[in-house]
Coordinates of C-alpha atoms and ligand atoms in Angstrom, one line a residue:
M1 CA 33.5 -57.1 2.4
A2 CA 31.1 -56.3 5.3
A3 CA 33.0 -53.0 5.8
L4 CA 32.6 -52.1 2.1
C5 CA 28.9 -52.9 2.2
A6 CA 28.5 -50.7 5.3
F7 CA 30.5 -47.9 3.6
K8 CA 28.3 -48.1 0.5
K9 CA 25.1 -48.0 2.6
H10 CA 26.5 -44.9 4.4
L11 CA 27.3 -43.3 1.0
V12 CA 23.8 -43.9 -0.3
N13 CA 22.4 -42.4 2.9
I14 CA 24.6 -39.3 2.7
L15 CA 23.7 -38.8 -1.0
F16 CA 20.1 -39.1 -0.2
L17 CA 20.4 -36.7 2.7
C18 CA 22.2 -34.1 0.5
Y19 CA 19.5 -34.5 -2.2
S20 CA 16.7 -33.9 0.4
V21 CA 18.5 -30.8 1.8
F22 CA 19.0 -29.3 -1.7
D23 CA 15.4 -30.1 -2.5
L24 CA 14.1 -28.5 0.7
I25 CA 16.2 -25.4 0.0
Y26 CA 15.0 -25.3 -3.6
V27 CA 11.3 -25.6 -2.6
Q28 CA 11.8 -23.1 0.2
F29 CA 13.4 -20.4 -1.9
K30 CA 12.2 -20.9 -5.4
G31 CA 9.6 -18.2 -4.8
E32 CA 12.4 -15.8 -4.0
F33 CA 14.5 -16.7 -7.0
K34 CA 11.7 -16.6 -9.6
L35 CA 11.7 -13.6 -12.0
E36 CA 8.3 -12.6 -13.0
K37 CA 7.4 -10.0 -15.5
L38 CA 4.2 -8.7 -17.2
V39 CA 4.1 -8.8 -20.9
I40 CA 1.6 -6.3 -22.4
E41 CA 0.6 -6.2 -26.0
G42 CA -0.8 -2.7 -26.8
K43 CA -2.7 -0.9 -28.0
T44 CA -6.0 -1.4 -26.3
R45 CA -9.1 0.7 -25.6
L46 CA -10.2 -0.4 -22.2
S47 CA -13.9 -1.0 -21.7
G48 CA -16.2 -2.8 -19.3
D49 CA -16.5 -3.2 -15.5
V50 CA -14.0 -3.5 -12.7
T51 CA -14.5 -4.1 -9.0
I52 CA -12.3 -2.4 -6.4
N53 CA -10.8 -4.2 -3.4
G54 CA -10.5 -3.0 0.1
A55 CA -7.9 -0.2 0.7
K56 CA -4.3 -1.3 1.2
N57 CA -3.4 1.7 3.3
A58 CA -6.4 1.1 5.6
A59 CA -5.9 -2.6 5.9
V60 CA -2.2 -2.4 6.7
A61 CA -3.1 0.0 9.6
I62 CA -6.2 -1.9 10.8
I63 CA -4.3 -5.2 11.0
P64 CA -1.8 -3.9 13.6
A65 CA -4.6 -2.0 15.3
T66 CA -6.2 -5.3 16.2
L67 CA -3.3 -5.7 18.7
L68 CA -5.2 -3.1 20.8
I69 CA -7.9 -5.7 21.4
D70 CA -7.6 -8.5 23.9
G71 CA -10.0 -10.7 22.0
I72 CA -11.2 -11.8 18.6
C73 CA -12.3 -9.7 15.7
T74 CA -13.3 -10.4 12.1
L75 CA -12.0 -8.2 9.2
D76 CA -13.8 -8.2 5.9
N77 CA -13.0 -6.7 2.5
V78 CA -9.3 -7.1 3.1
P79 CA -7.3 -7.0 -0.1
N80 CA -5.3 -10.1 -1.0
I81 CA -2.0 -8.4 -1.5
S82 CA 1.5 -9.1 -0.3
D83 CA 1.6 -6.1 2.2
V84 CA -1.4 -7.7 4.0
K85 CA 0.1 -11.2 3.9
I86 CA 3.3 -9.9 5.6
S87 CA 1.3 -7.8 8.2
C88 CA -0.6 -11.0 9.1
D89 CA 2.7 -13.0 9.2
I90 CA 4.2 -10.5 11.7
L91 CA 1.1 -10.6 13.9
E92 CA 1.3 -14.4 14.0
D93 CA 5.0 -14.2 15.0
L94 CA 3.8 -12.0 17.9
G95 CA 1.3 -14.7 19.0
A96 CA -1.9 -13.7 17.1
K97 CA -4.0 -16.5 15.6
I98 CA -5.4 -15.8 12.2
T99 CA -8.1 -17.9 10.6
W100 CA -9.1 -17.1 7.0
N101 CA -12.8 -17.5 6.4
S102 CA -12.7 -16.6 2.7
E103 CA -10.3 -14.8 0.3
H104 CA -11.0 -11.4 1.8
C105 CA -12.1 -12.1 5.3
F106 CA -10.3 -13.4 8.4
T107 CA -10.7 -13.7 12.1
I108 CA -7.9 -12.6 14.3
D109 CA -7.4 -13.7 17.9
T110 CA -5.1 -11.4 19.8
R111 CA -5.6 -12.9 23.3
N112 CA -2.2 -14.7 23.4
I113 CA 0.3 -12.1 22.2
H114 CA 3.6 -13.3 23.7
S115 CA 6.1 -10.9 22.1
T116 CA 6.3 -7.1 21.6
S117 CA 9.4 -7.4 19.2
A118 CA 8.6 -7.5 15.5
P119 CA 11.2 -9.3 13.3
I120 CA 13.4 -6.9 11.4
D121 CA 13.5 -9.0 8.2
K122 CA 9.7 -8.6 7.9
T123 CA 9.2 -5.0 9.1
S124 CA 11.8 -3.8 6.5
K125 CA 9.6 -5.2 3.7
F126 CA 6.9 -2.5 3.9
R127 CA 6.2 1.0 5.2
A128 CA 3.2 0.3 7.4
S129 CA 5.1 -1.9 9.8
Y130 CA 5.6 1.4 11.8
Y131 CA 2.0 1.0 13.0
L132 CA 3.2 -1.9 15.2
L133 CA 4.9 0.7 17.3
G134 CA 1.8 2.7 18.2
A135 CA -0.4 -0.4 18.7
L136 CA 2.1 -2.5 20.8
L137 CA 3.0 0.6 22.9
S138 CA -0.7 1.3 23.6
R139 CA -1.6 -2.1 24.8
F140 CA 1.7 -3.5 26.2
K141 CA 3.6 -0.3 26.9
H142 CA 6.6 -1.7 24.9
A143 CA 7.4 -2.1 21.3
E144 CA 10.5 -3.0 19.3
V145 CA 10.2 -2.8 15.6
G146 CA 12.8 -2.9 12.8
S147 CA 13.0 0.2 10.6
P148 CA 10.2 0.3 8.2
G149 CA 10.8 -0.3 4.5
G150 CA 8.4 0.7 1.6
C151 CA 8.7 2.5 -1.7
K152 CA 11.9 4.6 -2.2
L153 CA 10.3 8.1 -2.7
G154 CA 13.1 10.1 -1.0
A155 CA 13.6 10.7 2.7
R156 CA 10.9 9.2 4.8
P157 CA 11.5 10.4 8.4
I158 CA 9.3 9.3 11.3
D159 CA 10.2 12.2 13.6
Q160 CA 6.5 13.2 14.0
H161 CA 5.5 9.7 15.1
I162 CA 8.3 9.7 17.7
K163 CA 7.4 13.2 18.9
G164 CA 3.9 12.1 19.5
F165 CA 4.9 9.0 21.4
E166 CA 7.3 11.0 23.5
L167 CA 4.6 13.6 24.3
L168 CA 2.4 10.8 25.5
G169 CA 5.1 9.8 27.9
A170 CA 7.1 7.1 26.1
K171 CA 10.8 6.8 25.8
V172 CA 11.9 6.1 22.2
K173 CA 15.3 4.9 21.1
V174 CA 16.4 4.5 17.5
A175 CA 19.5 2.3 17.2
Q176 CA 20.9 -0.6 15.2
G177 CA 18.1 -0.5 12.7
K178 CA 15.4 -0.8 15.4
I179 CA 13.0 1.6 17.0
T180 CA 12.1 0.8 20.6
A181 CA 9.3 2.6 22.4
S182 CA 8.4 2.0 26.1
S183 CA 6.5 3.6 28.8
K184 CA 5.2 2.8 32.3
H185 CA 2.2 5.0 31.7
L186 CA 0.8 6.8 28.7
Q187 CA -0.9 10.1 29.5
G188 CA -3.2 12.0 27.1
T189 CA -1.8 15.3 25.9
S190 CA -1.9 17.9 23.1
I191 CA 0.2 17.2 20.1
Y192 CA 0.7 19.5 17.1
L193 CA 2.1 17.8 14.0
D194 CA 4.7 20.0 12.2
T195 CA 4.0 18.2 8.9
V196 CA 0.7 16.7 7.8
S197 CA 1.5 13.0 8.0
V198 CA -0.7 10.0 7.3
G199 CA 1.5 7.7 9.2
A200 CA 2.1 9.9 12.2
T201 CA -1.7 10.7 12.5
I202 CA -2.6 7.0 12.6
N203 CA 0.3 5.9 14.8
I204 CA -0.3 8.6 17.5
M205 CA -4.0 7.8 17.4
L206 CA -3.2 4.1 18.0
A207 CA -0.9 5.0 20.9
A208 CA -3.5 7.3 22.5
V209 CA -6.5 4.9 22.4
L210 CA -5.7 3.2 25.7
A211 CA -3.8 6.2 27.3
D212 CA -5.1 7.9 30.4
G213 CA -7.2 11.0 29.7
T214 CA -7.7 13.0 26.4
T215 CA -5.2 13.4 23.6
T216 CA -5.7 16.1 21.0
I217 CA -3.7 15.9 17.7
E218 CA -3.8 19.0 15.6
N219 CA -2.8 19.5 11.9
V220 CA -3.5 15.9 11.2
A221 CA -3.9 14.2 7.8
K222 CA -7.5 13.6 6.6
E223 CA -7.1 10.7 4.1
P224 CA -10.1 8.3 3.8
H225 CA -8.0 5.5 5.4
I226 CA -7.4 7.6 8.5
V227 CA -11.2 7.9 8.9
D228 CA -11.5 4.2 8.3
V229 CA -8.9 3.3 11.0
A230 CA -10.8 5.6 13.5
N231 CA -14.1 4.0 12.5
F232 CA -12.6 0.5 13.1
L233 CA -11.3 1.6 16.5
N234 CA -14.6 3.2 17.5
T235 CA -16.5 0.0 16.4
M236 CA -14.2 -1.8 18.8
G237 CA -15.0 0.6 21.7
A238 CA -12.5 3.4 21.3
D239 CA -13.6 7.1 21.8
I240 CA -12.2 9.0 18.8
H241 CA -13.7 12.2 17.4
G242 CA -12.8 14.4 14.4
A243 CA -11.1 11.9 12.1
G244 CA -11.4 13.5 8.6
T245 CA -11.0 17.0 10.0
D246 CA -7.8 19.0 11.0
T247 CA -8.1 17.9 14.7
I248 CA -8.5 14.5 16.2
K249 CA -9.6 14.1 19.8
I250 CA -9.1 10.7 21.5
N251 CA -10.6 10.1 24.9
G252 CA -8.6 7.2 26.3
V253 CA -10.5 4.1 27.3
R254 CA -9.3 1.3 29.6
K255 CA -10.1 -1.6 27.3
L256 CA -11.5 -2.2 23.9
K257 CA -14.4 -4.7 23.2
S258 CA -13.3 -8.3 23.1
E259 CA -15.3 -9.1 19.9
G260 CA -16.3 -7.2 16.7
T261 CA -16.5 -7.2 12.9
Y262 CA -15.3 -4.6 10.5
S263 CA -15.2 -4.2 6.7
V264 CA -12.3 -2.2 5.2
V265 CA -13.1 0.9 3.1
P266 CA -12.7 0.6 -0.8
D267 CA -9.3 1.6 -2.1
Q268 CA -9.2 5.2 -3.3
I269 CA -5.9 4.7 -5.1
E270 CA -6.9 1.6 -7.0
T271 CA -10.1 3.4 -8.0
G272 CA -8.1 6.3 -9.3
T273 CA -5.7 4.0 -11.1
F274 CA -8.6 2.5 -13.2
M275 CA -10.2 5.9 -13.7
L276 CA -6.9 7.1 -15.2
A277 CA -6.5 3.9 -17.2
A278 CA -9.9 4.6 -18.8
V279 CA -8.9 8.2 -19.8
A280 CA -5.4 7.2 -21.0
S281 CA -6.8 4.4 -23.3
Q282 CA -9.8 6.6 -24.5
G283 CA -11.9 3.9 -23.1
D284 CA -15.2 3.5 -21.2
V285 CA -14.9 1.8 -17.8
T286 CA -17.3 1.5 -14.9
I287 CA -15.6 1.1 -11.5
H288 CA -17.6 -0.7 -8.8
N289 CA -17.3 -0.9 -5.0
C290 CA -15.7 2.6 -4.7
I291 CA -16.6 5.9 -3.0
P292 CA -17.0 8.6 -5.6
E293 CA -16.7 11.3 -2.9
H294 CA -13.1 10.2 -2.2
M295 CA -12.3 10.8 -5.9
A296 CA -13.3 14.5 -6.1
S297 CA -9.8 16.0 -6.8
L298 CA -9.1 13.4 -9.5
S299 CA -12.6 13.6 -11.0
S300 CA -12.3 17.4 -11.5
K301 CA -9.0 16.9 -13.3
I302 CA -10.4 14.2 -15.5
V303 CA -13.2 16.6 -16.5
E304 CA -10.6 19.3 -17.1
M305 CA -8.8 16.9 -19.5
G306 CA -12.0 16.6 -21.5
A307 CA -13.1 13.2 -20.4
N308 CA -16.5 12.3 -18.9
I309 CA -17.6 11.1 -15.4
E310 CA -20.9 9.8 -14.2
E311 CA -21.1 9.1 -10.5
F312 CA -23.5 6.6 -8.8
D313 CA -23.8 5.6 -5.1
D314 CA -20.8 3.2 -5.1
S315 CA -19.6 3.2 -8.7
I316 CA -18.1 5.6 -11.2
R317 CA -18.2 5.5 -15.0
V318 CA -15.3 7.2 -16.8
W319 CA -15.2 7.5 -20.5
C320 CA -13.1 9.5 -23.0
D321 CA -13.7 9.8 -26.7
K322 CA -10.8 12.1 -27.7
R323 CA -7.2 12.8 -26.9
P324 CA -7.1 14.1 -23.3
S325 CA -6.1 17.8 -22.9
K326 CA -3.1 19.1 -20.9
V327 CA -3.7 19.9 -17.2
N328 CA -1.4 21.1 -14.4
I329 CA -1.3 19.1 -11.2
K330 CA 0.0 19.7 -7.7
T331 CA -0.1 16.8 -5.3
L332 CA -1.3 17.6 -1.8
P333 CA -2.6 15.9 1.3
Y334 CA -6.3 14.9 1.1
P335 CA -8.6 16.4 -0.1
G336 CA -5.9 17.6 -2.5
F337 CA -4.7 15.5 -5.5
P338 CA -3.1 12.3 -4.1
T339 CA 0.6 11.8 -4.6
D340 CA -0.1 8.0 -5.0
L341 CA -2.0 8.8 -8.2
Q342 CA 0.8 11.1 -9.6
P343 CA 2.6 8.4 -11.7
Q344 CA -0.7 7.2 -13.2
V345 CA -1.8 10.7 -14.1
G346 CA 1.7 11.2 -15.5
V347 CA 1.0 8.5 -18.1
V348 CA -2.2 10.4 -19.3
L349 CA -0.2 13.7 -19.5
S350 CA 2.5 12.0 -21.5
I351 CA 0.1 11.5 -24.4
A352 CA -2.1 14.6 -23.7
D353 CA -2.6 17.4 -26.2
G354 CA -0.2 20.1 -25.0
T355 CA 2.3 20.7 -22.2
S356 CA 1.4 19.9 -18.7
I357 CA 3.3 20.4 -15.4
I358 CA 3.2 18.2 -12.3
N359 CA 4.4 19.6 -9.0
E360 CA 5.0 16.9 -6.5
S361 CA 4.8 18.5 -3.1
I362 CA 4.9 15.4 -0.8
W363 CA 7.8 13.2 -1.9
E364 CA 11.2 14.5 -3.0
S365 CA 11.9 11.6 -5.4
R366 CA 8.7 10.5 -7.1
F367 CA 9.5 11.0 -10.8
Q368 CA 11.7 7.9 -11.3
Y369 CA 9.0 6.5 -13.6
T370 CA 9.4 9.3 -16.1
G371 CA 12.7 7.8 -17.2
E372 CA 10.9 4.6 -18.0
L373 CA 8.1 6.4 -19.8
N374 CA 10.7 8.3 -21.9
K375 CA 12.0 4.9 -23.0
M376 CA 8.5 4.3 -24.4
G377 CA 8.7 7.6 -26.4
A378 CA 7.4 10.1 -23.9
N379 CA 8.9 13.5 -23.7
I380 CA 9.1 14.3 -20.0
N381 CA 11.7 16.5 -18.3
A382 CA 11.8 16.0 -14.5
Q383 CA 13.9 18.2 -12.3
G384 CA 13.6 17.9 -8.5
K385 CA 9.9 18.1 -7.5
T386 CA 8.7 19.4 -10.9
A387 CA 8.1 17.6 -14.2
I388 CA 7.2 19.0 -17.6
F389 CA 5.2 16.7 -19.9
E390 CA 5.3 17.6 -23.6
G391 CA 2.4 15.4 -24.8
V392 CA 3.3 13.0 -27.6
E393 CA 0.9 11.4 -30.0
K394 CA 1.7 7.8 -28.9
L395 CA 3.9 5.6 -26.7
S396 CA 5.7 2.6 -28.0
G397 CA 6.3 -0.7 -26.1
A398 CA 9.7 -1.2 -24.5
P399 CA 11.2 -3.2 -21.6
V400 CA 10.6 -1.1 -18.5
Y401 CA 11.1 -1.4 -14.7
A402 CA 8.6 -0.7 -11.9
T403 CA 10.6 1.6 -9.7
D404 CA 8.0 1.5 -7.0
L405 CA 4.4 0.4 -6.4
R406 CA 2.4 3.2 -8.1
A407 CA 5.1 3.6 -10.8
G408 CA 4.4 -0.1 -11.6
A409 CA 0.7 0.5 -12.0
A410 CA 1.4 3.6 -14.1
L411 CA 3.6 1.5 -16.4
I412 CA 0.9 -1.1 -16.9
I413 CA -1.4 1.7 -18.2
A414 CA 1.5 2.9 -20.4
G415 CA 1.9 -0.7 -21.8
V416 CA -1.8 -1.0 -22.5
I417 CA -2.0 2.2 -24.5
A418 CA 1.4 1.9 -26.2
E419 CA 1.9 0.4 -29.7
G420 CA 3.8 -2.9 -29.6
T421 CA 5.0 -5.1 -26.7
T422 CA 5.9 -3.8 -23.3
E423 CA 7.8 -6.0 -20.8
L424 CA 7.4 -4.8 -17.3
Y425 CA 9.9 -6.0 -14.6
N426 CA 10.2 -5.6 -10.8
I427 CA 6.5 -6.4 -10.6
E428 CA 6.8 -7.5 -6.9
H429 CA 6.3 -3.8 -6.1
I430 CA 2.9 -3.9 -7.8
D431 CA 1.9 -7.1 -5.9
R432 CA 2.4 -5.3 -2.7
G433 CA -0.6 -3.1 -3.3
Y434 CA -2.8 -4.3 -6.1
E435 CA -4.8 -7.6 -6.1
S436 CA -5.0 -9.5 -9.3
I437 CA -4.1 -6.4 -11.3
E438 CA -3.5 -8.2 -14.6
E439 CA -6.7 -10.1 -14.4
K440 CA -8.6 -6.9 -13.8
F441 CA -7.0 -5.3 -16.9
R442 CA -7.5 -8.4 -18.9
K443 CA -11.2 -8.3 -18.1
L444 CA -11.3 -4.7 -19.5
G445 CA -9.8 -6.0 -22.8
A446 CA -6.1 -5.6 -22.2
N447 CA -3.7 -8.2 -23.6
I448 CA -1.5 -8.8 -20.5
K449 CA 0.0 -11.8 -19.1
R450 CA 2.4 -12.7 -16.2
V451 CA 5.4 -14.7 -17.4
N452 CA 7.6 -16.6 -15.1
E453 CA 11.3 -16.7 -16.2
Ligands
UD1_501 C1 1.4 7.3 3.5 C2 1.1 6.2 2.4 C3 1.8 6.5 1.1 C4 1.5 8.0 0.7 C5 1.7 9.0 1.8 C6 1.2 10.4 1.4 C7 0.7 4.3 3.8 C8 1.2 2.9 4.2 N1 1.5 4.9 2.9 O1 2.8 7.2 3.7 O2 1.3 5.6 0.1 O3 2.3 8.3 -0.4 O4 1.0 8.5 3.0 O5 -0.1 10.3 1.1 O6 -0.3 4.7 4.2 N2 7.0 13.3 7.2 C9 7.9 13.9 8.1 N3 8.0 13.4 9.3 C10 7.3 12.3 9.7 C11 6.4 11.7 8.8 C12 6.3 12.3 7.6 O7 8.6 14.8 7.7 O8 7.4 11.9 10.9 C13 6.9 13.9 5.8 C14 7.3 12.9 4.8 O9 8.7 12.9 4.5 C15 6.5 13.3 3.6 C16 5.2 13.9 4.2 O10 5.5 14.1 5.6 O11 7.1 14.4 2.9 C17 4.0 12.9 4.2 O12 4.4 11.7 4.7 P1 3.3 10.7 5.4 O13 2.0 11.2 5.1 O14 3.7 10.4 6.7 O15 3.5 9.4 4.5 P2 3.5 7.9 4.9 O16 2.6 7.7 6.1 O17 4.9 7.4 5.0

């Protein structure tokens, strides 16, 4: 009898243990299993005000750049997006201490970094993880980073990053899904980029900040976020000149300051997304906390489409009272038309009056969204790096998939202007780069909600 009681007690304990383990697994992974979608009821004319967050592409470079500091710095105007969260996670894995002061501001203490190897499962989740290479190499002379992930836009080589590190004196090895860079000593040198690359420009700049002597990088990219990273580094004591021009000169310094504060530049691409949403919906939207000068190439195209723009110090009003006209677009490095606004402008051209052509000159595979727009009634023929948009009168709601981050934003605009209901799947891509996007669209009058299946 005593043995039976003991057995029963064990059984209860085992069952309780099993339940606890399953519960733990469920709680741990339910975020991964949940399927979220956006449900959009068209057709809405957007109007009102929207405020832009800090730039994703600047924040995801500045966060790893804090590794160059042996101290504490505070970053403000940081967007609350998943690429930022994972960047912070990785830095914490390496030994940084991050304290959030508010939703968009945190203090990061990089005095006790104990590892120069970033975990592969996290670096593969976004593109900008490659900046860990330049930053760790610069301060610790060693970096091991899993291959970067990011949107699938065609081949995304990093040969120019590697060429820059090697010219500075590092040995770089790419094997088993990892990139390892190490050096006893980094020596300033002259580097000419074969391709204008945002990533290579920033990464080499990071690697050169603490190198001996002067590094000159020619044929660099000039995007606003490159200038922002250079401004951040200079605020922290680096000696960088020429960011925003074709040549960047970095006089190596021995150490950066051990304390500082920096506010991230407003997001050029989020600004453009809402400018194009205003045109597509024939709406009237004022966009706050943006830099109108960064929007010059888009603004001129919007005027060419027949819409109106009024610029203020840090805001832009865009309004459109007729069907937009056809325009042709070629994406180019800044100050040309940004490739990251190509899917969003594609939505406008899908309903424009006439035939438009987009030539995508940066990425070989950035027209995947056109198949989704065609499901909504668009008439787009994409071949290689060119797409022809025969403007249709209207789009109709349909179930569609965000093929990448900017394609997702474009499909939200499409859902807003379409007749009927659009269900947008794969929205985790959108959360990587846009903060509270459905709330912002809702505030402008869109009928959009996030549904958890
Ligand atoms: C960054 C942006 C991305 C944007 C792109 C172009 C981030 C995190 N991402 O990506 O949103 O679409 O700039 O504005 O900031 N290339 C090479 N070799 C290299 C590097 C690049 O051949 O070593 C080529 C690429 O294949 C591409 C072109 O150069 O055709 C531009 O790429 P790059 O500017 O480096 O893009 P990313 O930094 O990856």
